[in-house]
PDB file of C-alpha atoms in Angstrom:
ATOM      1  CA  MET A   1      81.138 -24.490 -36.028  1.00 39.00           C
ATOM      2  CA  VAL A   2      72.464 -25.790 -23.427  1.00 35.00           C
ATOM      3  CA  CYS A   3      70.464 -22.810 -22.857  1.00 36.00           C
ATOM      4  CA  ALA A   4      71.395 -19.666 -21.006  1.00 36.00           C
ATOM      5  CA  VAL A   5      68.891 -17.290 -19.316  1.00 26.00           C
ATOM      6  CA  LEU A   6      70.469 -14.013 -18.810  1.00 28.00           C
ATOM      7  CA  CYS A   7      69.566 -12.506 -15.691  1.00 34.00           C
ATOM      8  CA  ALA A   8      68.115  -8.958 -16.025  1.00 27.00           C
ATOM      9  CA  ALA A   9      69.142  -8.237 -12.390  1.00 25.00           C
ATOM     10  CA  CYS A  10      72.852  -8.473 -13.252  1.00 31.00           C
ATOM     11  CA  CYS A  11      74.983  -5.565 -13.084  1.00 29.00           C
ATOM     12  CA  TRP A  12      75.211  -3.673 -16.281  1.00 24.00           C
ATOM     13  CA  CYS A  13      78.993  -3.978 -17.015  1.00 29.00           C
ATOM     14  CA  ALA A  14      81.815  -5.551 -15.020  1.00 32.00           C
ATOM     15  CA  PRO A  15      84.495  -3.293 -13.552  1.00 31.00           C
ATOM     16  CA  LEU A  16      87.127  -1.642 -15.714  1.00 29.00           C
ATOM     17  CA  PHE A  17      90.610  -2.522 -15.176  1.00 28.00           C
ATOM     18  CA  ALA A  18      91.606  -1.611 -11.654  1.00 28.00           C
ATOM     19  CA  GLY A  19      93.387   1.623 -11.401  1.00 30.00           C
ATOM     20  CA  GLU A  20      92.502   2.859 -14.871  1.00 35.00           C
ATOM     21  CA  ARG A  21      90.418   5.613 -15.802  1.00 38.00           C
ATOM     22  CA  ALA A  22      87.555   4.787 -18.426  1.00 45.00           C
ATOM     23  CA  ASP A  23      88.167   5.776 -21.875  1.00 61.00           C
ATOM     24  CA  PRO A  24      85.563   8.276 -22.997  1.00 65.00           C
ATOM     25  CA  SER A  25      84.847   6.025 -26.040  1.00 88.00           C
ATOM     26  CA  VAL A  26      84.204   2.944 -23.724  1.00 90.00           C
ATOM     27  CA  GLN A  27      82.014   5.234 -21.327  1.00 93.00           C
ATOM     28  CA  ALA A  28      80.093   6.349 -24.323  1.00 95.00           C
ATOM     29  CA  THR A  29      79.702   2.699 -25.658  1.00 95.00           C
ATOM     30  CA  ILE A  30      78.375   1.615 -22.158  1.00 94.00           C
ATOM     31  CA  ARG A  31      75.884   4.599 -21.969  1.00 95.00           C
ATOM     32  CA  ALA A  32      74.665   3.918 -25.337  1.00 96.00           C
ATOM     33  CA  ALA A  33      74.307  -0.102 -24.731  1.00 96.00           C
ATOM     34  CA  LYS A  34      72.494   0.770 -21.568  1.00 96.00           C
ATOM     35  CA  MET A  35      70.017   2.836 -23.483  1.00 96.00           C
ATOM     36  CA  GLY A  36      69.195  -0.156 -25.767  1.00 96.00           C
ATOM     37  CA  ASP A  37      71.433   0.716 -28.839  1.00 96.00           C
ATOM     38  CA  PRO A  38      71.828  -2.658 -30.662  1.00 96.00           C
ATOM     39  CA  ALA A  39      75.132  -1.582 -32.339  1.00 96.00           C
ATOM     40  CA  ALA A  40      76.615  -0.276 -28.944  1.00 96.00           C
ATOM     41  CA  GLN A  41      75.407  -3.661 -27.344  1.00 96.00           C
ATOM     42  CA  LEU A  42      77.332  -5.553 -29.888  1.00 97.00           C
ATOM     43  CA  ARG A  43      80.475  -3.288 -29.494  1.00 96.00           C
ATOM     44  CA  LEU A  44      80.318  -3.827 -25.755  1.00 96.00           C
ATOM     45  CA  GLY A  45      79.856  -7.584 -26.188  1.00 96.00           C
ATOM     46  CA  ASP A  46      83.024  -7.591 -28.431  1.00 96.00           C
ATOM     47  CA  MET A  47      84.967  -5.475 -25.865  1.00 96.00           C
ATOM     48  CA  TYR A  48      83.941  -7.981 -23.093  1.00 96.00           C
ATOM     49  CA  ASP A  49      84.775 -10.936 -25.242  1.00 96.00           C
ATOM     50  CA  LEU A  50      88.271  -9.825 -26.177  1.00 95.00           C
ATOM     51  CA  GLY A  51      89.236  -7.707 -22.858  1.00 94.00           C
ATOM     52  CA  GLN A  52      89.437  -4.337 -24.766  1.00 93.00           C
ATOM     53  CA  GLY A  53      88.702  -1.324 -22.495  1.00 92.00           C
ATOM     54  CA  VAL A  54      87.195  -3.690 -20.053  1.00 94.00           C
ATOM     55  CA  ALA A  55      88.193  -6.728 -17.994  1.00 95.00           C
ATOM     56  CA  GLN A  56      87.590  -9.705 -20.181  1.00 96.00           C
ATOM     57  CA  ASP A  57      84.203 -11.445 -19.228  1.00 97.00           C
ATOM     58  CA  GLN A  58      82.807 -13.778 -21.675  1.00 97.00           C
ATOM     59  CA  ARG A  59      79.638 -13.973 -19.461  1.00 97.00           C
ATOM     60  CA  GLU A  60      79.081 -10.352 -19.915  1.00 97.00           C
ATOM     61  CA  ALA A  61      79.988 -10.600 -23.546  1.00 97.00           C
ATOM     62  CA  VAL A  62      77.268 -13.015 -23.859  1.00 97.00           C
ATOM     63  CA  ARG A  63      74.928 -11.059 -22.134  1.00 98.00           C
ATOM     64  CA  TRP A  64      75.518  -7.859 -24.366  1.00 97.00           C
ATOM     65  CA  TYR A  65      75.403 -10.005 -27.548  1.00 97.00           C
ATOM     66  CA  ALA A  66      72.095 -11.501 -26.491  1.00 98.00           C
ATOM     67  CA  LEU A  67      70.509  -8.057 -25.921  1.00 98.00           C
ATOM     68  CA  SER A  68      71.690  -6.808 -29.264  1.00 97.00           C
ATOM     69  CA  ALA A  69      70.786 -10.200 -31.046  1.00 98.00           C
ATOM     70  CA  ARG A  70      67.226  -9.998 -29.689  1.00 98.00           C
ATOM     71  CA  GLN A  71      66.898  -6.776 -31.369  1.00 97.00           C
ATOM     72  CA  GLY A  72      67.785  -8.299 -34.806  1.00 97.00           C
ATOM     73  CA  ASN A  73      71.483  -7.277 -35.021  1.00 97.00           C
ATOM     74  CA  ALA A  74      72.705 -10.059 -37.483  1.00 97.00           C
ATOM     75  CA  GLN A  75      76.411  -9.497 -36.449  1.00 97.00           C
ATOM     76  CA  ALA A  76      75.392 -10.031 -32.836  1.00 98.00           C
ATOM     77  CA  GLN A  77      73.346 -13.036 -33.717  1.00 98.00           C
ATOM     78  CA  PHE A  78      76.183 -14.688 -35.296  1.00 98.00           C
ATOM     79  CA  ALA A  79      78.677 -13.748 -32.327  1.00 98.00           C
ATOM     80  CA  LEU A  80      75.956 -15.081 -29.980  1.00 98.00           C
ATOM     81  CA  ALA A  81      75.879 -18.252 -32.092  1.00 97.00           C
ATOM     82  CA  GLU A  82      79.783 -18.662 -31.771  1.00 97.00           C
ATOM     83  CA  MET A  83      79.661 -18.321 -28.215  1.00 98.00           C
ATOM     84  CA  TYR A  84      77.188 -21.283 -27.939  1.00 97.00           C
ATOM     85  CA  LYS A  85      78.959 -23.353 -30.381  1.00 95.00           C
ATOM     86  CA  ASN A  86      82.347 -22.779 -28.495  1.00 96.00           C
ATOM     87  CA  GLY A  87      80.915 -22.774 -24.863  1.00 97.00           C
ATOM     88  CA  ASP A  88      82.355 -19.455 -24.412  1.00 97.00           C
ATOM     89  CA  GLY A  89      80.703 -17.604 -21.303  1.00 97.00           C
ATOM     90  CA  VAL A  90      77.830 -20.234 -21.625  1.00 97.00           C
ATOM     91  CA  ASN A  91      77.326 -24.171 -21.425  1.00 97.00           C
ATOM     92  CA  ARG A  92      78.030 -25.441 -25.057  1.00 96.00           C
ATOM     93  CA  ASP A  93      74.742 -25.888 -26.721  1.00 96.00           C
ATOM     94  CA  LEU A  94      74.695 -26.652 -30.544  1.00 94.00           C
ATOM     95  CA  GLN A  95      70.992 -26.296 -30.931  1.00 95.00           C
ATOM     96  CA  GLU A  96      70.880 -22.633 -29.467  1.00 97.00           C
ATOM     97  CA  ALA A  97      73.939 -21.978 -31.709  1.00 96.00           C
ATOM     98  CA  LEU A  98      71.910 -23.260 -34.736  1.00 96.00           C
ATOM     99  CA  LYS A  99      68.842 -20.864 -33.876  1.00 97.00           C
ATOM    100  CA  TRP A 100      71.098 -17.992 -33.742  1.00 98.00           C
ATOM    101  CA  TYR A 101      73.054 -18.880 -36.879  1.00 97.00           C
ATOM    102  CA  ARG A 102      69.964 -19.261 -38.923  1.00 97.00           C
ATOM    103  CA  LYS A 103      68.650 -15.788 -37.538  1.00 98.00           C
ATOM    104  CA  ALA A 104      71.831 -14.310 -38.840  1.00 98.00           C
ATOM    105  CA  ALA A 105      71.821 -16.216 -42.056  1.00 97.00           C
ATOM    106  CA  ASP A 106      68.327 -15.076 -42.744  1.00 97.00           C
ATOM    107  CA  GLN A 107      69.503 -11.613 -42.639  1.00 96.00           C
ATOM    108  CA  GLY A 108      72.258 -12.340 -45.339  1.00 95.00           C
ATOM    109  CA  HIS A 109      75.168 -12.832 -42.861  1.00 96.00           C
ATOM    110  CA  PRO A 110      77.629 -14.672 -45.130  1.00 95.00           C
ATOM    111  CA  GLY A 111      79.717 -16.013 -42.279  1.00 95.00           C
ATOM    112  CA  ALA A 112      76.448 -17.600 -40.863  1.00 97.00           C
ATOM    113  CA  GLN A 113      75.485 -18.964 -44.147  1.00 97.00           C
ATOM    114  CA  LEU A 114      78.795 -20.634 -44.569  1.00 97.00           C
ATOM    115  CA  LEU A 115      78.794 -22.126 -41.192  1.00 96.00           C
ATOM    116  CA  LEU A 116      75.069 -23.321 -41.483  1.00 97.00           C
ATOM    117  CA  GLY A 117      76.478 -25.241 -44.740  1.00 97.00           C
ATOM    118  CA  VAL A 118      79.364 -26.686 -42.911  1.00 97.00           C
ATOM    119  CA  ILE A 119      76.929 -27.993 -40.192  1.00 96.00           C
ATOM    120  CA  TYR A 120      74.470 -29.483 -42.684  1.00 97.00           C
ATOM    121  CA  GLU A 121      77.365 -30.964 -44.729  1.00 97.00           C
ATOM    122  CA  SER A 122      79.095 -32.651 -41.531  1.00 96.00           C
ATOM    123  CA  GLY A 123      75.663 -33.456 -39.761  1.00 96.00           C
ATOM    124  CA  THR A 124      77.010 -31.565 -36.674  1.00 91.00           C
ATOM    125  CA  GLY A 125      73.835 -31.503 -34.304  1.00 89.00           C
ATOM    126  CA  VAL A 126      71.645 -32.013 -37.367  1.00 94.00           C
ATOM    127  CA  THR A 127      70.762 -34.710 -39.825  1.00 96.00           C
ATOM    128  CA  PRO A 128      73.363 -34.516 -42.753  1.00 97.00           C
ATOM    129  CA  ASP A 129      71.762 -32.945 -45.609  1.00 97.00           C
ATOM    130  CA  LEU A 130      73.891 -32.129 -48.679  1.00 98.00           C
ATOM    131  CA  ARG A 131      71.067 -30.267 -50.530  1.00 97.00           C
ATOM    132  CA  GLU A 132      70.460 -28.002 -47.466  1.00 97.00           C
ATOM    133  CA  ALA A 133      74.240 -27.761 -47.186  1.00 98.00           C
ATOM    134  CA  ALA A 134      74.578 -26.565 -50.886  1.00 98.00           C
ATOM    135  CA  ARG A 135      71.770 -24.146 -50.313  1.00 97.00           C
ATOM    136  CA  TRP A 136      73.679 -22.274 -47.638  1.00 98.00           C
ATOM    137  CA  TYR A 137      76.987 -22.405 -49.343  1.00 98.00           C
ATOM    138  CA  ARG A 138      75.279 -20.875 -52.630  1.00 97.00           C
ATOM    139  CA  LEU A 139      73.983 -17.870 -50.407  1.00 97.00           C
ATOM    140  CA  ALA A 140      77.341 -17.281 -48.793  1.00 97.00           C
ATOM    141  CA  ALA A 141      79.156 -17.557 -52.027  1.00 97.00           C
ATOM    142  CA  ASN A 142      76.869 -14.996 -53.512  1.00 96.00           C
ATOM    143  CA  GLY A 143      77.850 -12.685 -50.563  1.00 94.00           C
ATOM    144  CA  GLY A 144      81.514 -12.938 -51.492  1.00 94.00           C
ATOM    145  CA  ASP A 145      82.675 -15.588 -48.777  1.00 96.00           C
ATOM    146  CA  ALA A 146      85.746 -17.032 -50.489  1.00 96.00           C
ATOM    147  CA  ARG A 147      85.488 -20.331 -48.238  1.00 97.00           C
ATOM    148  CA  ALA A 148      81.828 -20.751 -49.483  1.00 97.00           C
ATOM    149  CA  GLN A 149      82.834 -20.349 -53.033  1.00 98.00           C
ATOM    150  CA  LEU A 150      85.504 -23.107 -52.411  1.00 98.00           C
ATOM    151  CA  LEU A 151      83.187 -25.543 -50.822  1.00 98.00           C
ATOM    152  CA  LEU A 152      80.359 -24.950 -53.439  1.00 98.00           C
ATOM    153  CA  GLY A 153      82.996 -25.558 -56.015  1.00 98.00           C
ATOM    154  CA  ASN A 154      83.810 -28.917 -54.264  1.00 98.00           C
ATOM    155  CA  PHE A 155      80.100 -29.799 -54.363  1.00 98.00           C
ATOM    156  CA  TYR A 156      80.014 -29.064 -58.250  1.00 98.00           C
ATOM    157  CA  ASN A 157      83.026 -30.858 -58.651  1.00 98.00           C
ATOM    158  CA  THR A 158      82.030 -34.177 -56.997  1.00 97.00           C
ATOM    159  CA  GLY A 159      78.290 -33.737 -57.420  1.00 97.00           C
ATOM    160  CA  GLN A 160      77.382 -33.887 -53.918  1.00 95.00           C
ATOM    161  CA  GLY A 161      74.283 -32.071 -53.066  1.00 96.00           C
ATOM    162  CA  VAL A 162      74.193 -30.765 -56.639  1.00 97.00           C
ATOM    163  CA  ALA A 163      74.336 -32.032 -60.131  1.00 97.00           C
ATOM    164  CA  ARG A 164      77.952 -32.357 -61.061  1.00 97.00           C
ATOM    165  CA  ASN A 165      79.126 -29.541 -63.498  1.00 98.00           C
ATOM    166  CA  ALA A 166      82.869 -29.225 -63.985  1.00 98.00           C
ATOM    167  CA  VAL A 167      82.555 -25.703 -65.667  1.00 98.00           C
ATOM    168  CA  ALA A 168      80.810 -24.484 -62.602  1.00 98.00           C
ATOM    169  CA  ALA A 169      83.294 -25.920 -60.149  1.00 98.00           C
ATOM    170  CA  TYR A 170      86.241 -24.633 -62.001  1.00 98.00           C
ATOM    171  CA  ALA A 171      84.652 -20.958 -62.070  1.00 98.00           C
ATOM    172  CA  LEU A 172      83.794 -21.257 -58.376  1.00 98.00           C
ATOM    173  CA  TYR A 173      87.371 -22.170 -57.704  1.00 98.00           C
ATOM    174  CA  THR A 174      88.733 -19.272 -59.855  1.00 98.00           C
ATOM    175  CA  VAL A 175      86.441 -16.721 -58.067  1.00 98.00           C
ATOM    176  CA  SER A 176      87.326 -18.227 -54.615  1.00 98.00           C
ATOM    177  CA  ALA A 177      91.052 -17.888 -55.568  1.00 97.00           C
ATOM    178  CA  GLY A 178      90.528 -14.319 -56.822  1.00 96.00           C
ATOM    179  CA  ARG A 179      89.317 -13.294 -53.258  1.00 95.00           C
ATOM    180  CA  VAL A 180      91.782 -15.276 -51.413  1.00 94.00           C
ATOM    181  CA  ALA A 181      94.856 -16.673 -53.072  1.00 91.00           C
ATOM    182  CA  GLN A 182      97.319 -17.603 -50.127  1.00 93.00           C
ATOM    183  CA  ASN A 183      96.954 -21.129 -48.904  1.00 94.00           C
ATOM    184  CA  ASN A 184      93.590 -21.654 -50.770  1.00 96.00           C
ATOM    185  CA  PRO A 185      92.843 -25.117 -51.812  1.00 97.00           C
ATOM    186  CA  ALA A 186      90.991 -23.728 -54.748  1.00 97.00           C
ATOM    187  CA  LEU A 187      94.110 -23.489 -56.826  1.00 97.00           C
ATOM    188  CA  THR A 188      95.085 -27.168 -56.341  1.00 97.00           C
ATOM    189  CA  HIS A 189      91.501 -28.148 -57.112  1.00 98.00           C
ATOM    190  CA  ARG A 190      91.029 -26.153 -60.172  1.00 98.00           C
ATOM    191  CA  ALA A 191      94.330 -27.404 -61.468  1.00 98.00           C
ATOM    192  CA  ASN A 192      93.474 -31.094 -60.844  1.00 98.00           C
ATOM    193  CA  LEU A 193      89.935 -30.455 -62.332  1.00 98.00           C
ATOM    194  CA  ALA A 194      91.455 -28.816 -65.615  1.00 98.00           C
ATOM    195  CA  LYS A 195      93.153 -32.100 -66.381  1.00 97.00           C
ATOM    196  CA  GLY A 196      90.022 -33.736 -67.341  1.00 97.00           C
ATOM    197  CA  MET A 197      88.501 -30.797 -69.033  1.00 98.00           C
ATOM    198  CA  SER A 198      88.672 -29.590 -72.704  1.00 97.00           C
ATOM    199  CA  THR A 199      89.999 -26.289 -73.754  1.00 97.00           C
ATOM    200  CA  ALA A 200      86.614 -25.123 -74.699  1.00 97.00           C
ATOM    201  CA  GLU A 201      85.241 -26.089 -71.168  1.00 97.00           C
ATOM    202  CA  VAL A 202      88.085 -24.211 -69.507  1.00 98.00           C
ATOM    203  CA  ASP A 203      87.440 -21.119 -71.782  1.00 98.00           C
ATOM    204  CA  ARG A 204      83.759 -21.313 -70.684  1.00 97.00           C
ATOM    205  CA  ALA A 205      84.636 -21.652 -66.995  1.00 98.00           C
ATOM    206  CA  THR A 206      86.876 -18.851 -67.249  1.00 98.00           C
ATOM    207  CA  ALA A 207      84.356 -16.510 -68.752  1.00 97.00           C
ATOM    208  CA  LEU A 208      81.806 -17.951 -66.224  1.00 98.00           C
ATOM    209  CA  ALA A 209      84.212 -16.793 -63.459  1.00 98.00           C
ATOM    210  CA  ARG A 210      84.513 -13.153 -64.864  1.00 97.00           C
ATOM    211  CA  GLU A 211      80.609 -12.908 -64.813  1.00 96.00           C
ATOM    212  CA  MET A 212      80.380 -14.417 -61.249  1.00 97.00           C
ATOM    213  CA  ASP A 213      82.891 -11.821 -59.884  1.00 93.00           C
ATOM    214  CA  ALA A 214      80.672  -8.871 -60.243  1.00 89.00           C
ATOM    215  CA  PRO A 215      79.340  -8.214 -56.444  1.00 87.00           C
ATOM    216  CA  GLY A 216      76.272  -9.832 -55.839  1.00 89.00           C
ATOM    217  CA  LYS A 217      75.964 -11.600 -59.273  1.00 94.00           C
ATOM    218  CA  LEU A 218      77.528 -14.748 -58.573  1.00 97.00           C
ATOM    219  CA  LEU A 219      74.292 -16.659 -58.238  1.00 97.00           C
ATOM    220  CA  GLU A 220      72.722 -15.076 -61.135  1.00 97.00           C
ATOM    221  CA  ALA A 221      75.465 -16.065 -63.398  1.00 98.00           C
ATOM    222  CA  LEU A 222      75.927 -19.401 -62.039  1.00 98.00           C
ATOM    223  CA  ASP A 223      72.064 -20.302 -62.523  1.00 97.00           C
ATOM    224  CA  ARG A 224      72.194 -18.986 -65.983  1.00 97.00           C
ATOM    225  CA  HIS A 225      75.045 -21.179 -66.802  1.00 97.00           C
ATOM    226  CA  LEU A 226      73.280 -24.186 -65.235  1.00 96.00           C
ATOM    227  CA  ALA A 227      70.205 -23.487 -67.160  1.00 95.00           C
ATOM    228  CA  LYS A 228      71.916 -23.750 -70.491  1.00 88.00           C
ATOM    229  CA  PRO A 229      71.804 -27.143 -72.310  1.00 82.00           C
ATOM    230  CA  ALA A 230      74.747 -29.477 -71.658  1.00 73.00           C
ATOM    231  CA  ARG A 231      77.498 -29.292 -74.213  1.00 67.00           C
TER     232      ARG A 231
END
């Protein structure tokens, strides 16, 4: 799928579980996080978020995620956006969530790109914009996100945000299903789509899916297909 000012005067970390000796790896993470290591700050945020090795404290999780995110860590930016979106450890703030999703997405984080697509498709906290949704789905799909490949396939299937193209939709459904087959609606969508396609179109779509399936080549193959004259 509010603004929080994080107090620098707060204690560096909440107490460990009472009566437990600190795990050396936990102590090392805390030391590195205190010294400003963004990866350690992200790990410590995760630990507080999940209560792993430290007492669960989502406010502390937000604080450490924010410290890492401000140093440009894309995963921390995504995690911080999720906290704002869900209201975990902070007041729920969709605009703040959007800001951090966008920062992570601009660094190529597929999960953030996917969620920006969902946000613009649904109009959650923004004016609905199917073209913008398609743009983010394309980037996330290229990064290998099976859900984005499914949703982009839906756009090409229905002509939302893009020009309708059954071959592209079929190929995207195929790639998505190849990534995640269990309970993936792409399989049903592809079967229904195929009913209105010729054998030649299905063959072209199958070949296109093979081209798309190479790591990082999805958009290159898709755009090459879209640039060809319609048959």
